Tab-separated table of C-alpha atoms in Angstrom:
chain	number	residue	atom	x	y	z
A	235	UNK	CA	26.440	-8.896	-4.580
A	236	UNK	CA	23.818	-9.943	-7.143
A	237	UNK	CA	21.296	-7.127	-7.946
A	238	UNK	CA	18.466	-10.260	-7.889
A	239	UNK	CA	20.074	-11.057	-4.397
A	240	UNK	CA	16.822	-9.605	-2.523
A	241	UNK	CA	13.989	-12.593	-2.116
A	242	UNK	CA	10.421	-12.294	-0.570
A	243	UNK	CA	10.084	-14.593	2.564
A	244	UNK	CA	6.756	-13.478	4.283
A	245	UNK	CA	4.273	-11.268	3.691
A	246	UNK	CA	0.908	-9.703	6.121
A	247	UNK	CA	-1.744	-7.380	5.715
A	248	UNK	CA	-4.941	-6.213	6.973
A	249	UNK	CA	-7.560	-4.448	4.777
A	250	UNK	CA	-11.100	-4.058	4.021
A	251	UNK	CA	-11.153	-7.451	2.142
A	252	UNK	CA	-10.092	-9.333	4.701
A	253	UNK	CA	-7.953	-9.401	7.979
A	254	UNK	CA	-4.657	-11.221	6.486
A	255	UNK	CA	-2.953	-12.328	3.246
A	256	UNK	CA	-5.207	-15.033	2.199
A	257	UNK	CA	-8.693	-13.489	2.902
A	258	UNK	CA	-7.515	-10.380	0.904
A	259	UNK	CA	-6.219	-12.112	-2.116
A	260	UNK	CA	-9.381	-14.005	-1.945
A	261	UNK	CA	-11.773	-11.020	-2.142
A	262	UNK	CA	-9.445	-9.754	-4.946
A	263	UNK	CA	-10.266	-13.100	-6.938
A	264	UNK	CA	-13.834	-13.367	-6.106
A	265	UNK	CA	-14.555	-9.565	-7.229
A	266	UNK	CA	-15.740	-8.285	-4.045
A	267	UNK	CA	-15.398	-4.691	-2.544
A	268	UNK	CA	-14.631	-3.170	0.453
A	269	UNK	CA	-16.391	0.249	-0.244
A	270	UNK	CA	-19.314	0.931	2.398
A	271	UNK	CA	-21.209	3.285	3.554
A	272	UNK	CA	-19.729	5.228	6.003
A	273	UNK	CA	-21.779	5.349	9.559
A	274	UNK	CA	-19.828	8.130	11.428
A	275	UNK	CA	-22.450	10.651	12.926
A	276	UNK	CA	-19.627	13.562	11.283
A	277	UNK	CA	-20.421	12.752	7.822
A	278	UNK	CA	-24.165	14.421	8.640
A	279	UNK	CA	-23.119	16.774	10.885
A	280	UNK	CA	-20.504	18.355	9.092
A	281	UNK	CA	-22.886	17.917	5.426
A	282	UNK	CA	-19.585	16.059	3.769
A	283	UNK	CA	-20.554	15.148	0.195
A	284	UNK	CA	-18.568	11.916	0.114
A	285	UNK	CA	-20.792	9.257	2.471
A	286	UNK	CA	-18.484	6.486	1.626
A	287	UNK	CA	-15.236	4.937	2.497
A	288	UNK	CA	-13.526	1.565	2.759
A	289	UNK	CA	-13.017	0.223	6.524
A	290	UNK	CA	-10.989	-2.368	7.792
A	291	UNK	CA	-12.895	-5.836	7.251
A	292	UNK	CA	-11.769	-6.953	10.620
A	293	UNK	CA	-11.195	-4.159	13.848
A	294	UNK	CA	-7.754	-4.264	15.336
A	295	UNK	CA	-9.099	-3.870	18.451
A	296	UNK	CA	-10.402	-7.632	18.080
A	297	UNK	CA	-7.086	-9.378	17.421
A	298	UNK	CA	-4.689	-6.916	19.770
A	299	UNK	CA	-4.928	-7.299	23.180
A	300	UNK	CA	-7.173	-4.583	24.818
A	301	UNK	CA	-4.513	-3.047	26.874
A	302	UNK	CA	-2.196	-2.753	23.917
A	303	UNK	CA	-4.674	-1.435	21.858
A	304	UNK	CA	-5.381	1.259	23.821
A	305	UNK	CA	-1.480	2.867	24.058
A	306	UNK	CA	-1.578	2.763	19.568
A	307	UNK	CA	-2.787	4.834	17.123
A	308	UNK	CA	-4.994	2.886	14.578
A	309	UNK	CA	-2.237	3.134	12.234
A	310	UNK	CA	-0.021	1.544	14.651
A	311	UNK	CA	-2.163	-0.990	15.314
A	312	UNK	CA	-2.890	-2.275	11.820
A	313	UNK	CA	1.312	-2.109	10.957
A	314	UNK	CA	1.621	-4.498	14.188
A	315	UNK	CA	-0.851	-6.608	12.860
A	316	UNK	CA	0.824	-7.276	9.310
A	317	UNK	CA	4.164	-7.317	10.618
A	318	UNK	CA	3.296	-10.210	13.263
A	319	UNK	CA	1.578	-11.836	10.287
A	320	UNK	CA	4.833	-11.534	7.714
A	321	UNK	CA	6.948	-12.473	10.277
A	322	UNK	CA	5.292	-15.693	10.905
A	323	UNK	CA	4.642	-16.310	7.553
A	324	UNK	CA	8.585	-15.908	6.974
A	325	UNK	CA	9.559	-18.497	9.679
A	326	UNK	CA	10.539	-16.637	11.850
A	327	UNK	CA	10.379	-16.238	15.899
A	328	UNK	CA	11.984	-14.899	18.909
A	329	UNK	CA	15.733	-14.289	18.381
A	330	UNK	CA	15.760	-15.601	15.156
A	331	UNK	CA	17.697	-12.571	13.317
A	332	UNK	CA	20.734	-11.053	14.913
A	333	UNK	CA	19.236	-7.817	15.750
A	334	UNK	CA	22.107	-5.477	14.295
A	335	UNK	CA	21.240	-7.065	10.671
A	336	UNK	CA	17.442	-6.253	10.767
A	337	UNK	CA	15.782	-3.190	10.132
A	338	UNK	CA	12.233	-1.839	10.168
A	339	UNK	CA	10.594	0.174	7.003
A	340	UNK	CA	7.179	1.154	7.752
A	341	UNK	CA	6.269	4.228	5.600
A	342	UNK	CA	2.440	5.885	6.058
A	343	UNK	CA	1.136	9.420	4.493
A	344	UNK	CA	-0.377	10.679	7.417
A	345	UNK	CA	0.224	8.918	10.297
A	346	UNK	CA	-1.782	9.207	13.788
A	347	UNK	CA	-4.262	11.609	12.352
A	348	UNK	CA	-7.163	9.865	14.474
A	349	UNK	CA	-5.117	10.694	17.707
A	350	UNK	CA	-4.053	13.984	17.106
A	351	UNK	CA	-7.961	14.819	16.351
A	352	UNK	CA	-9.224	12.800	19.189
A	353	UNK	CA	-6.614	14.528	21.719
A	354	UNK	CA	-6.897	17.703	20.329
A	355	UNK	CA	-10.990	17.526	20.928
A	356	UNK	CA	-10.143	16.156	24.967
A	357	UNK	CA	-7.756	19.161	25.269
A	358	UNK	CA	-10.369	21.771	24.061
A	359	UNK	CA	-13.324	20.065	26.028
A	360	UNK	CA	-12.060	18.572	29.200
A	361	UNK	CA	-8.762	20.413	29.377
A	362	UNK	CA	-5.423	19.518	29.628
A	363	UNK	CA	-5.939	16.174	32.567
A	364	UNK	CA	-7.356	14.019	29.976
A	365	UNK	CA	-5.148	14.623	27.341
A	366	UNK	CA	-2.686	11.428	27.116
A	367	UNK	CA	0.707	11.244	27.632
A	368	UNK	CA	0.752	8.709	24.675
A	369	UNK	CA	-0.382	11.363	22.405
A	370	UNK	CA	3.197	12.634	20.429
A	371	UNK	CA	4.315	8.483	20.200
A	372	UNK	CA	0.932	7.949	18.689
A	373	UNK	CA	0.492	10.857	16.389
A	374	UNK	CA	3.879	10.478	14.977
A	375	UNK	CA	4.357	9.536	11.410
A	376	UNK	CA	7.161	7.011	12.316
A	377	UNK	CA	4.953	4.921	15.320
A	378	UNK	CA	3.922	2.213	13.389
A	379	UNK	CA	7.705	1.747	11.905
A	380	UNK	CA	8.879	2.582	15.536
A	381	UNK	CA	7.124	0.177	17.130
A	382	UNK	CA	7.213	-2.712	14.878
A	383	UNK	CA	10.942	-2.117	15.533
A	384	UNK	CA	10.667	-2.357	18.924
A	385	UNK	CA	8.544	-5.796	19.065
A	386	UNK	CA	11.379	-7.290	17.015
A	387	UNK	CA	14.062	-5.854	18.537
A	388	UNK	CA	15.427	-4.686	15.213
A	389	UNK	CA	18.871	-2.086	15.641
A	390	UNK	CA	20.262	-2.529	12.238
A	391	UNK	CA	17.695	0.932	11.532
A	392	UNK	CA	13.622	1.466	11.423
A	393	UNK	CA	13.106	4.297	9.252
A	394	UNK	CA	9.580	5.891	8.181
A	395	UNK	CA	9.407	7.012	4.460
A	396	UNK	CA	6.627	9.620	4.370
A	397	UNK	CA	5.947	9.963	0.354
A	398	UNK	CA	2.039	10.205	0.646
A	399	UNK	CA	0.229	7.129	-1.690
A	400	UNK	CA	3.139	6.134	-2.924
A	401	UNK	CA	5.121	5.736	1.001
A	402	UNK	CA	4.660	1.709	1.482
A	403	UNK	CA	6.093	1.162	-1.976
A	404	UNK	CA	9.225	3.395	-1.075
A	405	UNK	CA	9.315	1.946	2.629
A	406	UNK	CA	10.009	-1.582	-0.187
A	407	UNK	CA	12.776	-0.193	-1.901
A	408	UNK	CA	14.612	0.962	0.824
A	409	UNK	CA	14.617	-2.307	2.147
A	410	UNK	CA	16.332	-3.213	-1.232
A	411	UNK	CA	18.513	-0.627	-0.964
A	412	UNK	CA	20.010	-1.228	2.154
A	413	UNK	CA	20.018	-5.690	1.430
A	414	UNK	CA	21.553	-4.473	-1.319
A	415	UNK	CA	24.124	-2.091	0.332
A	416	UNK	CA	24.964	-5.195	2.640
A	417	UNK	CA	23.306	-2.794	5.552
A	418	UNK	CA	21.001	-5.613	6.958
A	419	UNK	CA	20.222	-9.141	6.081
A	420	UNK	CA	16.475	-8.912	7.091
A	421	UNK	CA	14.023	-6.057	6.488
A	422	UNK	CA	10.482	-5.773	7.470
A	423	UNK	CA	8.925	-3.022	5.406
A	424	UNK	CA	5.578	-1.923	3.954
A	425	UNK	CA	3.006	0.516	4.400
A	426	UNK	CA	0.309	1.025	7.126
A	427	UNK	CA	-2.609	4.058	6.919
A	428	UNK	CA	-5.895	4.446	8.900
A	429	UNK	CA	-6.712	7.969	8.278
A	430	UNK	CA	-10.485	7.710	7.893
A	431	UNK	CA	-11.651	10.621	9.508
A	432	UNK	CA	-13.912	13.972	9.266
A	433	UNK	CA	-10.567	16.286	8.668
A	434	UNK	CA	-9.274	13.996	6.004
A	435	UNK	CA	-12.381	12.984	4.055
A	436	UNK	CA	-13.439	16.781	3.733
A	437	UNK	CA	-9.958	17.854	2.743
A	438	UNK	CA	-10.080	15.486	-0.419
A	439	UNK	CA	-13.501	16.161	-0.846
A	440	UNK	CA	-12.757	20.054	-1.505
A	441	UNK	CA	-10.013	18.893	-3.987
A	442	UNK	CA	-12.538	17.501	-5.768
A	443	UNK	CA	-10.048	14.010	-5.735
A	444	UNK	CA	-12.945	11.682	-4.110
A	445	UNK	CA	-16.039	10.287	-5.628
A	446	UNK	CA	-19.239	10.920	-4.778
A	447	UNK	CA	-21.214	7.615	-5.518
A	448	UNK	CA	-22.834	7.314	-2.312
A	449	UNK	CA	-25.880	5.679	-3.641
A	450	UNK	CA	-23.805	2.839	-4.622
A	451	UNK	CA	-20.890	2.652	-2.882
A	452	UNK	CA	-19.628	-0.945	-4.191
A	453	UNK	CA	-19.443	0.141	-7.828
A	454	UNK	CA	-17.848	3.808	-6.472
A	455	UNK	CA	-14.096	3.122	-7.476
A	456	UNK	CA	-13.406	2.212	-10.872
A	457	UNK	CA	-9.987	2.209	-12.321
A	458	UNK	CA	-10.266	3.441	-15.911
A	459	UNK	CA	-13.651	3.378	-16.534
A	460	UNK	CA	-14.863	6.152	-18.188
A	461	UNK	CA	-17.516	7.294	-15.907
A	462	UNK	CA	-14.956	7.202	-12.661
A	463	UNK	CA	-15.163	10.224	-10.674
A	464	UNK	CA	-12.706	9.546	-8.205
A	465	UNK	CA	-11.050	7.617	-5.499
A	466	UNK	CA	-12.724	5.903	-2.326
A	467	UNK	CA	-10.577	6.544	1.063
A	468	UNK	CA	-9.307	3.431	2.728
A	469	UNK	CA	-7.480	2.036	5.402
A	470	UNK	CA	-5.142	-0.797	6.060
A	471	UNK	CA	-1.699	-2.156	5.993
A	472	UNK	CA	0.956	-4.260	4.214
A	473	UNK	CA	3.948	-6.025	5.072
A	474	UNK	CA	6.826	-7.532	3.098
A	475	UNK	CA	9.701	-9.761	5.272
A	476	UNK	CA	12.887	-9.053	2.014
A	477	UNK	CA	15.852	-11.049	2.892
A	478	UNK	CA	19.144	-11.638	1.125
A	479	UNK	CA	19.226	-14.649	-0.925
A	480	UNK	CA	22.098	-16.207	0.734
A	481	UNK	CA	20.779	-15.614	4.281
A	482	UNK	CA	17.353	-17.096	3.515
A	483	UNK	CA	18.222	-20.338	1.812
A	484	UNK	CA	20.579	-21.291	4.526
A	485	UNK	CA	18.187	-20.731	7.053
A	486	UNK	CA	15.766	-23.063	4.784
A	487	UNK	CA	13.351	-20.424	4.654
A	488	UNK	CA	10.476	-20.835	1.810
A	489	UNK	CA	11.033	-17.817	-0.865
A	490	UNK	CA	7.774	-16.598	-2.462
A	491	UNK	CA	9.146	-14.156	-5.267
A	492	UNK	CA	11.903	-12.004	-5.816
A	493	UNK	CA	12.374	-7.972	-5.716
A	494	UNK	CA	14.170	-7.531	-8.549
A	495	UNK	CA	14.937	-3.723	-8.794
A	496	UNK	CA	13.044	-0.366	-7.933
A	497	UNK	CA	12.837	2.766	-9.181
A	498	UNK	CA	12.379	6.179	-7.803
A	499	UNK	CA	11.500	9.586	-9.416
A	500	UNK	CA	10.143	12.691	-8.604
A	501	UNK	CA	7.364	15.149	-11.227
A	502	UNK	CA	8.174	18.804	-9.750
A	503	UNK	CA	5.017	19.331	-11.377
A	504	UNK	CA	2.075	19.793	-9.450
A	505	UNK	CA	1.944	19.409	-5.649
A	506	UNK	CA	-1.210	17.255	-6.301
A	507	UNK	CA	-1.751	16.531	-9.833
A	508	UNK	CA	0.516	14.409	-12.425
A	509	UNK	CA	2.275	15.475	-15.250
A	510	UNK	CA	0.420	14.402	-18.086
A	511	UNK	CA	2.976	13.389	-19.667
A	512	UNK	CA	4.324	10.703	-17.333
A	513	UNK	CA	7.636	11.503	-17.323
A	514	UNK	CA	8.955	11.086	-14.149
A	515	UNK	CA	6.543	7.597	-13.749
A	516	UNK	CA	8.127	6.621	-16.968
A	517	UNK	CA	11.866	7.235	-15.215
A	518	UNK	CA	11.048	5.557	-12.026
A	519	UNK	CA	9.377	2.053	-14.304
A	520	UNK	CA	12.377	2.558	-15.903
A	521	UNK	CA	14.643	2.614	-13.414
A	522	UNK	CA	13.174	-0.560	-11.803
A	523	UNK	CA	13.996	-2.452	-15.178
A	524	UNK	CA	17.463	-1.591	-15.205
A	525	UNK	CA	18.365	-2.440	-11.957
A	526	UNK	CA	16.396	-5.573	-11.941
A	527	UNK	CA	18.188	-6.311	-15.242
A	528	UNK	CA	14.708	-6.892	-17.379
A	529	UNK	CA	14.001	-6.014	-20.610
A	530	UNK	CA	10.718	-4.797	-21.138
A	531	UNK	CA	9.507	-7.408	-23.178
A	532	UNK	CA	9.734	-9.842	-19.806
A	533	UNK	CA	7.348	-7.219	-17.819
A	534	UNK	CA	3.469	-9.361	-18.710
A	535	UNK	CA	2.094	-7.350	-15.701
A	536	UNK	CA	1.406	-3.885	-14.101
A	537	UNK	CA	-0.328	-3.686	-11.163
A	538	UNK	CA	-1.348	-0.084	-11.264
A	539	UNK	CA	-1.555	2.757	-9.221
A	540	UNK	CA	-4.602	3.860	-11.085
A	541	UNK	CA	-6.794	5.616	-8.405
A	542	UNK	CA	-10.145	5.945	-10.076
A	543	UNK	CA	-9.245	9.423	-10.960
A	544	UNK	CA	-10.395	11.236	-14.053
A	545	UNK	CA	-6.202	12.945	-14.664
A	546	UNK	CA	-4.156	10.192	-12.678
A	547	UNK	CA	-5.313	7.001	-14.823
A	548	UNK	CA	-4.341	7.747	-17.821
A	549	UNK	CA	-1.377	9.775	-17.263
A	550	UNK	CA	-0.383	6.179	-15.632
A	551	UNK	CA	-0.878	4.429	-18.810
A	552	UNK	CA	1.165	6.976	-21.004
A	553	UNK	CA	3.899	6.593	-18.720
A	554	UNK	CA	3.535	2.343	-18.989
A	555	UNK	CA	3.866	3.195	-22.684
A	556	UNK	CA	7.017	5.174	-22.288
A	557	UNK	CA	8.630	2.666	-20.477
A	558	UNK	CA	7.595	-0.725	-21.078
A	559	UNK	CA	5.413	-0.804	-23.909
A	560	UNK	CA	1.729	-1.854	-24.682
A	561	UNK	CA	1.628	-5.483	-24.018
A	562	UNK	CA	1.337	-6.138	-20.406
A	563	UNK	CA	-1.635	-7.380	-18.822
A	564	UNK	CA	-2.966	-4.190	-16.374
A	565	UNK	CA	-4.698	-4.235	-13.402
A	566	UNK	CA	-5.757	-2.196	-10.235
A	567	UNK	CA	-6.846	-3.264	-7.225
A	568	UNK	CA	-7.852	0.218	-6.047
A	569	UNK	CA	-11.363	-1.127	-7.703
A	570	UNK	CA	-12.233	-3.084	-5.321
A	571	UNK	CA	-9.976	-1.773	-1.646
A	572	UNK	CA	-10.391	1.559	-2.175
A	573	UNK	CA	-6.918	3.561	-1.960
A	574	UNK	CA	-5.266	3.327	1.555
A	575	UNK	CA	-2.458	5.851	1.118
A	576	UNK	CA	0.691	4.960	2.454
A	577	UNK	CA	-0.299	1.556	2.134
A	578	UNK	CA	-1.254	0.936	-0.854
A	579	UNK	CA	1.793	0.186	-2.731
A	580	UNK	CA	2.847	-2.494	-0.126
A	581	UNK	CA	-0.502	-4.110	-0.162
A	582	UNK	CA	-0.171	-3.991	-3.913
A	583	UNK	CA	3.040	-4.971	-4.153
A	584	UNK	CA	1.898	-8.368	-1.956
A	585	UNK	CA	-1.031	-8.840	-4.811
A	586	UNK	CA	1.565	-8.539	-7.701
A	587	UNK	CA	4.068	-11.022	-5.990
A	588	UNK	CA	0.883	-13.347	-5.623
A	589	UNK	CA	-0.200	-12.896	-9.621
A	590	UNK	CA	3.360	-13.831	-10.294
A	591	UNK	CA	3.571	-16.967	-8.056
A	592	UNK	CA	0.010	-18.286	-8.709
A	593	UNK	CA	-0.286	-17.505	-12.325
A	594	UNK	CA	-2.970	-15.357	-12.377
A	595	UNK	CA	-4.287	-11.651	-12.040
A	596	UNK	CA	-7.515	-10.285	-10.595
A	597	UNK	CA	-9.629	-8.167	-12.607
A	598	UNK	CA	-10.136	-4.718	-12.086
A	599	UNK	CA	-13.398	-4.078	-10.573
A	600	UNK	CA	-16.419	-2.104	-12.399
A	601	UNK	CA	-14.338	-1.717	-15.100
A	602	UNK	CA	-17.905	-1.606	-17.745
A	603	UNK	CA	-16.437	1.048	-20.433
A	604	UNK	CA	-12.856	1.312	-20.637
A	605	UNK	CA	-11.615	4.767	-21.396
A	606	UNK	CA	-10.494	5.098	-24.941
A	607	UNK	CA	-7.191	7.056	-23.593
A	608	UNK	CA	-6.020	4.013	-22.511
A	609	UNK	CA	-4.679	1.765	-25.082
A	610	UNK	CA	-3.412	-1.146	-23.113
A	611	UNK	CA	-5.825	-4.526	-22.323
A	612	UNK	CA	-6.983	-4.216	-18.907
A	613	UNK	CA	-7.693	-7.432	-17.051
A	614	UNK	CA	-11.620	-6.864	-16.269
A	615	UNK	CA	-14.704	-9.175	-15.669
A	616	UNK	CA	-12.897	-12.327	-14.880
A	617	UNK	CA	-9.181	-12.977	-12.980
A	618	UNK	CA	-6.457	-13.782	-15.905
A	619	UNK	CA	-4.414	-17.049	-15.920
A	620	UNK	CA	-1.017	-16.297	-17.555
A	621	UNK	CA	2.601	-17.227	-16.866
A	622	UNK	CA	4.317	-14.438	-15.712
A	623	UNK	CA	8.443	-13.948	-16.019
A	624	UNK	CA	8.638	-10.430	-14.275
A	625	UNK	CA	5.382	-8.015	-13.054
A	626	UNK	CA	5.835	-4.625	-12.031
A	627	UNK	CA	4.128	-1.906	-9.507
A	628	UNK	CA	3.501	0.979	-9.894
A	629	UNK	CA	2.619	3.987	-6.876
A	630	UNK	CA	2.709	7.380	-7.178
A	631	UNK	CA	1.647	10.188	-4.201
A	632	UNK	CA	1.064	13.528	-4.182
A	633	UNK	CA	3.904	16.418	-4.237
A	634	UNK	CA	5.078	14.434	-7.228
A	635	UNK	CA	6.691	10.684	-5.475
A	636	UNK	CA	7.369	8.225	-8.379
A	637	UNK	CA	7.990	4.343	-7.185
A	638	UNK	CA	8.033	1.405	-9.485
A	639	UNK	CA	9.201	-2.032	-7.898
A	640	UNK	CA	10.225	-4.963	-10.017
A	641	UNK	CA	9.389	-8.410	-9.312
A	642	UNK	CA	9.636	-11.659	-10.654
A	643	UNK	CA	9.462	-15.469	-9.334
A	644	UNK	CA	11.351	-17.400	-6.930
């Protein structure tokens, strides 16, 4: 089987640009953020030094219906509303797929975190009646793969790649891994996070891994710019229908881009920080190259991990350097979403597939003075027109998870 045999049919998402595909990649064009103030009476009462955060731009609970809503975790609802949006945007219905050749790969880095708070405050409060029964299927790390599976029925596997930031991306090259293997003929897979809460945004804060620009939240994240001071905490979801070639074009389906190859790595480093040197980054970009079959001379893109953080961003760059070279185009859309975890690499991974097939990249927001560490041209200001032959992605997570995915066009 060809190692370029995997093609991108449909793709979803929900984020705090936009509630789908097109209002997101919109917002990414236009230069608009999704960082807000946040309103939540806990950031007062508990005195948390970072105010801000970026929210969903549209609530679940306003496109799920209310009863259905109710039985999911937020970060089960925002994986059922990407996946319902990939899977139309693929062609696909009821019955369409043999259900022993599609899987589910839904990968988040913390998983029900609101419900296991919210429960765990009914427990202690108003005892052990009002606690749900819902609570472990909601909490659990694997709900949003588990039940996307179940709404399509899928039995050919749903698996839930925890890998912190860099999870979504992984949950992607699984899916390649098994098309590849000849384990499934469809995957769903991407990333889905919604971990905005009191716990979370204090734990970060005491790592010192957040910013603190609450007096202007907009201009907060900022991908290499020397004055970043950190990452803003998001939420959201992305979703990738892969299929094999074959199986696609004889069901007429519309293919949007290719994934080429991935790559996977691992620092042993630092539980939290990178190595400096980018070595294991530098593997996994590597990696994707050679079993997409690219040189590194095709690769005009990198859609960066880049968080906004002081070490992370240009540790990135070194390992670019390593592995590709200097001459592609970067860019980070962490400037203007925020970073959503577990879902950022599938979310990015949908805005590299889009640079590729509309010929253009979206500039890195509040990028104003570049950091002299980082050598590369960084696409900032205005988007970029530009022919691209293959684009890469880069995510990366804490306890040391290298993924770089390899795309190029249909």
């Amino acid at each position: 089987m060809s190692k370029n045999d995997v093609v991108i049919t449909g793709f979803g998402a929900t984020t705090p640009l936009g509630g789908d595909v097109a209002s997101t990649w919109d917002g990414l064009l236009a230069g608009r953020s999704g960082v807000k103030t946040l309103e939540a009476d806990w950031v007062e009462r508990f005195g948390l030094p970072v105010k801000i955060a970026s929210r969903l731009a549209v609530e679940p609970t306003e496109v799920l219906p209310r009863v259905q809503a109710r039985r999911l975790d937020r970060s089960e609802q925002v994986a059922i509303i990407a996946s319902r949006e990939a899977w139309a945007h693929a062609g696909h219905g009821e019955d369409t797929v043999d259900p022993d050749r599609l899987a589910v790969i839904i990968g988040t880095g913390i998983g029900g975190a609101n419900t296991l708070l919210d429960q765990d405050d009914l427990l202690e409060t108003q005892g052990l009646r009002k606690v749900s029964p819902l609570t472990v299927p909601m909490l659990m790390p694997n709900g949003p793969a588990a039940h996307v599976g179940l709404e399509l029925k899928a039995r050919a596997g749903v698996h839930a790649p925890v890998s912190a930031c860099a999870s979504g991306a992984e949950a992607l090259a699984w899916a390649w891994r098994m098309i590849t293997l000849g384990e499934a003929d469809v995957v769903v897979a991407g990333g889905a996070e919604a971990a905005i809460a009191a716990i979370t945004m204090a734990g970060f804060a005491q790592a010192r891994t957040m910013s603190t620009r609450n007096d202007d939240p907009e201009r907060a994240s900022r991908p290499w710019d020397i004055n970043r001071d950190g990452f803003v905490l998001g939420e959201g979801a992305g979703v990738m229908v892969l299929e094999r070639e074959d199986y696609a074009k004889a069901r007429g389906a519309t293919i949007h881009g290719r994934l080429a190859g991935i790559g996977t790595s691992a620092d042993s480093y630092h539980i939290t920080g990178p190595d400096p040197e980018g070595t294991g980054q530098a593997k996994a970009i590597s990696a994707a190259l050679r079993t997409a079959g690219l040189d590194p001379k095709d690769v005009g893109h990198v859609n960066a991990h880049a968080t906004s953080t002081p070490a992370g961003d240009v540790g990135e760059t070194v390992a670019i350097r390593k592995a590709i070279g200097e001459h592609p185009l970067l860019s980070a859309p962490k400037g203007n979403l925020g970073h959503l975890l577990g879902a950022a690499g599938a979310v990015e991974a949908i805005a590299t597939v889009l640079s590729i097939k509309e010929s253009v990249i979206p500039a890195t927001l509040n990028l104003e003075n570049q950091d002299p560490g980082v050598v590369q041209e960084v696409v900032s200001g205005e988007p970029r027109k530009v022919d691209l032959k293959a684009a890469v992605s880069d995510s990366f997570g804490f306890g040391g998870h290298n993924v770089a995915l390899a795309f190029v066009p249909a």
